Coordinates of N, CA and C in Angstrom, one line a residue:
M1 N 1.0 -1.7 0.2 CA 0.1 0.0 -0.2 C 1.1 1.4 -0.1
T2 N 1.9 1.2 0.7 CA 2.9 2.6 0.6 C 3.4 2.7 -0.1
L3 N 3.8 1.7 -1.3 CA 4.5 1.9 -2.6 C 3.8 2.1 -3.6
E4 N 2.3 1.9 -3.3 CA 1.2 2.5 -4.3 C 0.9 3.7 -4.1
A5 N 1.0 4.6 -2.9 CA 0.5 6.1 -2.5 C 2.2 6.3 -3.3
F6 N 3.2 5.8 -2.7 CA 4.4 6.6 -3.5 C 4.3 6.8 -4.7
A7 N 3.9 5.8 -5.8 CA 3.7 5.6 -7.6 C 2.5 6.6 -7.5
D8 N 1.6 6.7 -6.6 CA 0.3 7.6 -7.2 C 0.3 9.3 -6.8
T9 N 1.7 9.3 -5.7 CA 2.1 10.8 -5.9 C 3.2 11.1 -6.9
I10 N 3.4 10.3 -7.6 CA 4.4 10.6 -8.4 C 3.4 10.7 -10.0
V11 N 2.8 10.0 -9.9 CA 1.7 10.0 -11.2 C 0.4 9.7 -10.8
P12 N -0.3 10.8 -10.7 CA -1.6 10.6 -9.6 C -2.6 9.9 -10.8
G13 N -3.9 9.2 -9.6 CA -4.3 8.5 -11.0 C -6.3 8.7 -9.7
V14 N -7.2 8.0 -10.5 CA -8.4 8.2 -9.7 C -8.6 7.2 -8.9
K15 N -9.3 6.8 -8.1 CA -9.4 6.2 -6.7 C -10.0 4.6 -7.7
R16 N -9.6 3.9 -7.1 CA -10.3 2.3 -7.6 C -11.6 2.4 -7.2
T17 N -11.7 2.4 -5.8 CA -12.8 2.4 -5.4 C -13.1 3.5 -4.2
P18 N -14.3 4.0 -3.7 CA -14.3 4.9 -3.0 C -13.6 5.1 -1.5
D19 N -13.2 4.2 -1.2 CA -12.7 4.0 0.2 C -10.9 3.5 -0.1
D20 N -10.3 3.6 -0.9 CA -9.1 3.7 -1.5 C -8.1 4.6 -0.9
R21 N -7.1 3.9 0.1 CA -6.6 4.8 0.3 C -4.9 5.2 -0.1
A22 N -4.6 4.5 -0.4 CA -3.2 4.2 -0.8 C -3.2 5.4 -2.6
I23 N -4.4 5.2 -3.4 CA -4.5 6.6 -4.1 C -5.6 7.4 -3.7
A24 N -4.7 8.4 -4.3 CA -5.6 10.1 -3.3 C -6.8 10.8 -4.2
G25 N -6.5 9.8 -5.2 CA -7.9 10.4 -6.0 C -7.7 12.0 -6.6
V26 N -7.0 12.2 -6.7 CA -6.7 14.0 -7.3 C -6.7 14.2 -8.6
C27 N -6.9 12.8 -9.2 CA -6.8 13.1 -10.9 C -8.3 12.0 -11.2
D28 N -8.7 12.8 -12.1 CA -9.9 11.6 -13.1 C -9.5 10.7 -13.8
D29 N -8.7 10.6 -13.8 CA -7.8 9.3 -15.0 C -7.2 8.3 -14.4
P30 N -6.7 7.5 -14.9 CA -5.8 6.4 -14.4 C -4.7 6.9 -14.2
G31 N -3.6 6.3 -12.9 CA -2.3 7.4 -13.2 C -1.2 6.3 -12.9
A32 N -0.3 6.0 -12.4 CA 0.8 5.2 -12.0 C 0.4 3.6 -11.5
V33 N -0.3 3.6 -10.7 CA -0.9 2.5 -10.2 C -1.7 1.3 -11.3
E34 N -2.4 2.1 -11.6 CA -3.1 1.5 -12.8 C -2.6 1.0 -14.0
A35 N -1.4 1.9 -13.9 CA -0.8 1.5 -15.1 C 0.4 0.4 -14.8
G36 N 0.3 -0.2 -13.7 CA 1.0 -1.5 -13.7 C 2.8 -0.8 -12.6
A37 N 2.6 0.2 -11.9 CA 4.1 0.8 -11.2 C 4.6 -0.8 -10.3
L38 N 3.4 -1.3 -9.5 CA 4.2 -2.4 -8.9 C 4.5 -3.4 -9.6
E39 N 3.8 -3.4 -10.5 CA 4.1 -4.9 -11.4 C 5.6 -4.7 -12.1
L40 N 5.7 -3.5 -12.2 CA 7.3 -2.8 -12.9 C 8.5 -3.1 -11.7
L41 N 8.1 -2.9 -10.4 CA 8.9 -2.6 -9.5 C 9.2 -4.1 -9.2
A42 N 8.1 -5.2 -9.2 CA 8.3 -6.2 -8.8 C 9.3 -7.3 -10.0
T43 N 9.4 -6.6 -11.3 CA 10.3 -7.0 -11.7 C 11.8 -7.5 -11.7
P44 N 12.1 -8.3 -12.0 CA 13.2 -8.7 -11.4 C 14.7 -7.4 -11.9
A45 N 14.1 -7.8 -13.5 CA 15.3 -6.7 -14.2 C 15.1 -5.5 -13.7
T46 N 14.7 -4.8 -12.6 CA 14.5 -3.5 -12.5 C 16.0 -3.4 -11.7
G47 N 16.2 -4.5 -11.0 CA 17.3 -4.3 -9.8 C 16.8 -4.0 -8.4
V48 N 15.6 -3.5 -8.2 CA 15.1 -2.6 -7.1 C 14.4 -4.1 -6.6
T49 N 13.9 -4.8 -6.4 CA 13.1 -5.8 -6.1 C 13.3 -6.1 -4.6
D50 N 14.7 -6.5 -4.3 CA 15.3 -7.2 -2.9 C 15.0 -5.7 -2.1
G51 N 15.4 -4.4 -2.6 CA 14.8 -3.4 -1.8 C 13.7 -2.2 -1.6
L52 N 12.7 -3.3 -1.9 CA 11.3 -2.7 -1.9 C 11.0 -2.8 -0.8
A53 N 11.0 -3.6 0.1 CA 10.7 -3.5 1.4 C 10.9 -2.6 2.4
P54 N 12.7 -2.7 2.5 CA 13.3 -1.5 3.1 C 13.3 -0.3 2.8
L55 N 12.8 0.0 1.5 CA 12.4 1.5 1.0 C 11.3 2.0 1.7
S56 N 10.0 0.8 1.5 CA 8.5 1.2 2.1 C 9.0 1.3 3.4
Q57 N 9.5 0.5 4.2 CA 9.9 0.6 5.4 C 10.6 2.2 6.5
A58 N 11.7 2.5 5.1 CA 12.1 4.0 5.2 C 11.2 5.0 5.2
L59 N 10.4 5.0 3.8 CA 9.5 6.0 3.5 C 8.3 6.4 4.7
N60 N 8.0 5.1 5.1 CA 7.1 5.4 6.4 C 7.6 5.7 7.7
G61 N 8.8 5.2 7.8 CA 9.7 6.2 9.2 C 9.8 7.7 8.8
H62 N 10.0 8.0 7.2 CA 10.3 9.5 6.7 C 9.0 10.1 7.0
A63 N 7.8 9.6 6.7 CA 6.2 10.3 6.8 C 6.1 10.1 8.5
E64 N 6.3 9.9 9.2 CA 6.4 9.9 10.7 C 7.0 10.9 11.0
A65 N 8.2 11.1 10.7 CA 9.3 11.9 10.8 C 8.7 13.7 10.7
Y66 N 8.0 13.3 9.3 CA 7.2 14.6 8.6 C 6.2 15.0 9.8
A67 N 5.4 14.2 9.9 CA 4.3 14.2 10.8 C 4.5 14.8 11.7
A68 N 5.2 14.6 12.8 CA 5.8 14.9 13.8 C 6.3 16.6 13.6
R69 N 6.8 16.6 12.4 CA 7.6 18.1 12.3 C 6.3 19.1 11.9
H70 N 5.4 18.7 11.5 CA 4.4 19.3 11.1 C 2.7 19.1 12.0
E71 N 3.4 18.5 13.2 CA 2.2 18.3 14.1 C 0.6 17.8 13.3
L72 N 0.9 16.6 12.7 CA -0.2 16.1 12.2 C -0.5 14.4 12.8
D73 N -1.6 14.8 12.8 CA -2.1 13.1 13.7 C -2.4 12.5 12.3
L74 N -1.7 11.2 12.4 CA -1.7 10.0 11.3 C -2.8 8.8 11.8
D75 N -3.9 8.6 10.6 CA -4.3 7.7 11.1 C -3.4 6.2 11.2
V76 N -3.9 5.5 12.4 CA -2.9 4.4 12.7 C -3.4 3.0 11.7
D77 N -4.9 3.5 11.2 CA -5.4 2.0 10.3 C -4.3 1.9 8.9
V78 N -3.7 2.4 8.7 CA -2.8 2.5 7.6 C -1.4 2.8 8.0
P79 N -0.5 2.6 6.8 CA 0.8 3.1 6.9 C 0.5 4.3 7.0
P80 N 2.0 4.9 7.6 CA 2.1 6.4 7.9 C 2.1 7.3 6.5
F81 N 2.9 6.8 5.3 CA 2.7 7.5 4.2 C 1.0 7.4 3.4
V82 N 0.6 6.5 3.8 CA -0.9 6.5 2.6 C -1.4 7.4 4.0
A83 N -1.5 7.8 5.2 CA -2.2 8.3 6.2 C -1.9 10.2 5.8
L84 N -0.8 10.3 4.9 CA -0.6 11.8 4.7 C -1.6 11.9 3.5
S85 N -2.1 13.2 3.3 CA -2.9 13.8 2.4 C -2.0 14.1 1.1
Y86 N -3.0 14.1 0.5 CA -1.7 14.2 -1.2 C -0.9 15.2 -1.3
E87 N -1.3 16.2 -0.5 CA -0.2 17.5 -0.7 C 1.1 17.2 0.1
D88 N 0.9 16.4 1.4 CA 2.0 16.1 2.4 C 2.7 15.3 1.7
R89 N 1.9 14.3 0.9 CA 3.0 13.5 0.2 C 3.8 14.0 -0.9
V90 N 3.3 15.0 -1.3 CA 3.9 15.5 -2.7 C 5.1 16.1 -1.8
A91 N 4.9 16.9 -0.8 CA 6.0 17.6 -0.2 C 7.2 16.7 0.5
L92 N 6.4 15.6 1.0 CA 7.6 14.9 1.6 C 8.4 14.4 0.4
V93 N 7.7 13.9 -0.9 CA 8.9 13.2 -2.5 C 9.4 14.4 -2.1
A94 N 9.2 15.9 -2.7 CA 10.0 16.7 -2.8 C 11.4 16.9 -2.1
E95 N 11.2 16.6 -0.4 CA 12.3 16.9 0.2 C 13.0 15.5 0.2
L96 N 12.7 14.2 -0.2 CA 13.5 12.8 -0.1 C 14.3 12.9 -1.7
T97 N 13.8 13.5 -2.6 CA 14.4 13.6 -3.7 C 15.1 15.1 -4.3
A98 N 15.2 15.6 -3.3 CA 15.9 17.1 -3.3 C 17.4 17.1 -3.3
P99 N 18.1 17.6 -3.7 CA 19.7 17.7 -4.2 C 20.1 18.0 -2.6
G100 N 21.1 16.6 -2.1 CA 21.7 16.9 -0.9 C 21.1 15.5 -0.2
H101 N 19.7 15.3 -0.5 CA 19.3 14.2 0.3 C 19.9 12.8 0.7
P102 N 20.3 12.4 1.8 CA 21.6 11.5 1.3 C 21.0 10.0 0.6
E103 N 19.4 9.9 0.9 CA 19.1 8.8 0.2 C 18.0 9.0 -1.3
K104 N 18.6 10.3 -2.0 CA 18.0 10.7 -3.1 C 17.9 9.7 -4.1
D105 N 19.2 8.8 -4.4 CA 19.1 8.2 -5.5 C 18.3 6.7 -5.5
G106 N 17.5 6.3 -4.4 CA 16.7 5.6 -4.1 C 15.3 5.8 -4.2
W107 N 14.9 7.4 -4.0 CA 13.3 8.0 -4.1 C 13.9 8.2 -5.6
V108 N 14.3 8.7 -6.1 CA 14.4 9.0 -7.8 C 14.5 8.0 -8.4
L109 N 15.0 7.0 -8.2 CA 15.0 5.6 -8.6 C 13.4 5.0 -8.8
L110 N 12.5 5.2 -7.5 CA 11.3 4.7 -7.6 C 10.3 5.8 -8.1
A111 N 10.7 6.9 -8.4 CA 9.9 7.7 -9.0 C 10.0 7.6 -10.8
L112 N 11.5 7.1 -10.8 CA 11.4 6.8 -12.7 C 10.6 5.6 -12.7
F113 N 11.2 4.7 -12.0 CA 10.4 3.6 -12.3 C 8.6 3.9 -12.7
S114 N 7.8 4.5 -11.1 CA 6.5 5.0 -11.6 C 6.2 5.9 -12.7
N115 N 7.2 6.6 -13.4 CA 7.1 7.2 -14.6 C 6.5 6.7 -15.7
M116 N 7.8 5.4 -15.4 CA 8.2 4.5 -16.5 C 7.0 3.4 -16.9
A117 N 6.3 2.9 -15.8 CA 5.0 2.4 -15.9 C 4.1 2.9 -16.3
Y118 N 3.6 4.3 -16.3 CA 3.2 5.0 -17.1 C 3.3 5.3 -18.3
D119 N 4.5 6.0 -18.3 CA 4.8 6.4 -19.8 C 5.3 5.4 -21.0
S120 N 5.4 4.6 -20.5 CA 6.1 3.4 -21.5 C 6.1 2.0 -21.3
A121 N 4.6 1.5 -20.3 CA 4.7 0.2 -20.0 C 5.8 -0.4 -20.3
A122 N 7.0 -0.3 -19.5 CA 7.8 -1.0 -19.5 C 8.2 -2.4 -19.2
H123 N 7.2 -2.9 -18.6 CA 6.9 -4.1 -18.0 C 6.5 -4.9 -18.8
R124 N 6.0 -4.1 -20.0 CA 4.6 -5.0 -21.0 C 5.3 -4.9 -22.1
S125 N 4.3 -6.1 -22.6 CA 4.7 -6.1 -24.0 C 3.7 -4.7 -24.8
T126 N 4.4 -3.4 -25.6 CA 3.7 -2.5 -25.7 C 2.3 -2.6 -26.6
A127 N 2.6 -3.6 -27.7 CA 1.4 -4.1 -28.5 C 0.3 -5.2 -27.6
E128 N 0.5 -5.8 -26.6 CA -0.6 -6.3 -25.7 C -1.1 -4.8 -24.3
A129 N -0.2 -4.0 -24.1 CA -0.6 -3.3 -23.4 C -1.6 -2.0 -23.8
L130 N -1.3 -2.4 -25.3 CA -2.1 -1.1 -26.0 C -3.2 -1.7 -26.4
A131 N -3.5 -2.8 -26.7 CA -4.6 -3.7 -27.1 C -5.3 -3.9 -25.2
E132 N -4.9 -3.8 -24.5 CA -5.3 -4.1 -23.1 C -5.9 -2.5 -22.4
G133 N -5.5 -1.7 -23.5 CA -5.9 -0.1 -22.9 C -5.1 0.2 -21.7
H134 N -3.8 0.2 -21.8 CA -3.0 0.6 -21.1 C -3.1 2.3 -21.2
P135 N -3.9 2.9 -19.5 CA -3.7 4.4 -19.4 C -3.1 5.3 -19.9
G136 N -1.5 5.2 -19.8 CA -0.5 6.1 -20.2 C 0.0 6.2 -21.9
L137 N 0.0 4.8 -22.1 CA 0.3 4.7 -23.6 C -0.9 5.6 -24.2
L138 N -2.2 4.9 -24.1 CA -3.4 5.8 -24.4 C -3.8 7.3 -24.3
A139 N -3.2 7.7 -23.1 CA -3.2 9.4 -22.8 C -2.3 10.2 -23.6
M140 N -1.2 9.2 -23.9 CA -0.5 10.1 -24.9 C -0.2 10.0 -26.3
G141 N -1.6 9.3 -26.6 CA -1.7 8.9 -28.0 C -0.7 7.9 -29.0
F142 N -0.1 6.8 -27.7 CA 0.7 6.2 -28.4 C 0.2 5.4 -29.9
A143 N 0.9 5.4 -30.9 CA 0.3 4.6 -32.1 C -0.1 3.2 -32.0
K144 N -1.2 2.6 -32.3 CA -1.2 1.3 -32.3 C -0.5 0.5 -33.5
P145 N -0.1 -0.7 -33.4 CA 0.5 -1.4 -34.6 C -0.6 -1.8 -35.4
D146 N -0.2 -2.4 -36.8 CA -0.7 -2.9 -37.6 C -1.0 -3.9 -37.3
E147 N -2.4 -4.6 -37.7 CA -2.7 -5.6 -37.7 C -2.0 -7.2 -37.3
D148 N -0.4 -6.7 -38.3 CA 0.3 -7.9 -37.9 C 1.2 -7.7 -36.7
G149 N 1.0 -6.6 -35.8 CA 1.5 -6.4 -34.4 C 3.2 -5.5 -34.8
L150 N 3.5 -5.0 -36.1 CA 4.5 -4.0 -36.4 C 3.7 -2.6 -36.6
W151 N 4.8 -1.9 -36.2 CA 4.3 -0.5 -36.5 C 5.0 0.1 -37.6
R152 N 4.2 0.7 -38.5 CA 4.7 1.5 -39.9 C 4.4 2.7 -39.5
F153 N 5.1 3.9 -40.2 CA 4.8 4.9 -40.4 C 4.9 5.4 -41.6
P154 N 3.9 5.4 -42.4 CA 4.2 6.0 -43.6 C 4.1 7.7 -43.7
D155 N 4.2 8.3 -42.6 CA 4.2 9.8 -42.9 C 5.5 10.0 -42.2
F156 N 6.2 10.7 -41.9 CA 7.3 11.3 -41.1 C 6.9 12.1 -40.3
S157 N 7.4 11.8 -38.9 CA 6.7 12.4 -37.8 C 6.9 13.8 -37.8
Y158 N 8.1 14.5 -38.6 CA 8.0 15.9 -38.6 C 7.7 16.5 -39.7
G159 N 7.3 15.8 -40.5 CA 6.8 15.9 -42.0 C 7.7 16.2 -42.9
L160 N 8.7 15.9 -42.8 CA 9.9 15.9 -43.7 C 10.8 14.7 -43.5
E161 N 11.4 13.8 -44.5 CA 12.9 13.1 -44.4 C 13.6 13.7 -43.8
L162 N 14.1 13.0 -42.6 CA 15.2 13.6 -41.9 C 16.3 12.8 -42.3
A163 N 16.3 11.8 -42.9 CA 17.6 10.9 -43.6 C 17.3 10.1 -44.4
K164 N 18.1 9.7 -45.6 CA 17.7 9.0 -46.6 C 17.9 7.1 -46.0
R165 N 17.4 6.7 -46.3 CA 17.4 5.3 -46.1 C 18.5 4.5 -46.7
H166 N 19.5 4.0 -46.0 CA 20.6 3.3 -45.7 C 20.1 2.1 -47.0
P167 N 21.3 2.1 -48.2 CA 21.3 1.6 -49.5 C 21.0 0.0 -48.8
N168 N 22.2 -0.4 -47.9 CA 22.0 -1.9 -47.5 C 20.7 -2.3 -46.4
T169 N 20.1 -1.4 -46.3 CA 19.1 -1.6 -45.4 C 18.0 -3.0 -46.2
T170 N 17.6 -3.9 -45.2 CA 16.8 -4.7 -45.8 C 15.7 -5.1 -45.8
A171 N 14.8 -5.9 -46.2 CA 13.2 -5.1 -46.3 C 12.6 -5.2 -44.8
S172 N 13.4 -6.4 -44.0 CA 13.0 -5.9 -42.6 C 13.2 -5.0 -41.9
G173 N 13.9 -4.3 -42.3 CA 14.6 -2.6 -41.9 C 16.1 -2.9 -41.0
S174 N 16.5 -4.0 -41.2 CA 18.0 -4.1 -40.3 C 19.1 -3.6 -41.3
P175 N 20.1 -3.6 -41.1 CA 21.3 -3.3 -42.1 C 21.9 -4.5 -42.3
E176 N 22.5 -4.7 -43.4 CA 23.0 -5.8 -43.8 C 24.2 -6.3 -43.0

């Protein structure tokens, strides 16, 4: 729940249910959590999987310290970071990712993976993610592939050809 709240702080989304505490619900569209931030974090290729529990514990410790500094009463029924308001979550994440913070690298890494889950569906096949309605790819207007699952762009993205096709390019698009 803590890492969901962190991901939602980075790319906010709509609550899944009215009583959802991890997602603050400051946006009407799906955010990082629905886009699969936790699935991406759990992917061994990220290299952060083993550190997620300690990061979650540290985040809750920082939330408790933040609440004490700001004289906030936290709901004890949820983890401390989840108990913070969205605005306080944002303020705490800004502190943790600020230049000079000794743990900055870890928090920036979590923020990057939250963005990656939304912006690129890095943990999924792009074609499958689009077919299943991945919220980030759809929000950005990511083009769907052709019927065979390949992307072809008959028009140049800048409206003009930026470079000539290499003469040794094969029919599949690979160089010889």
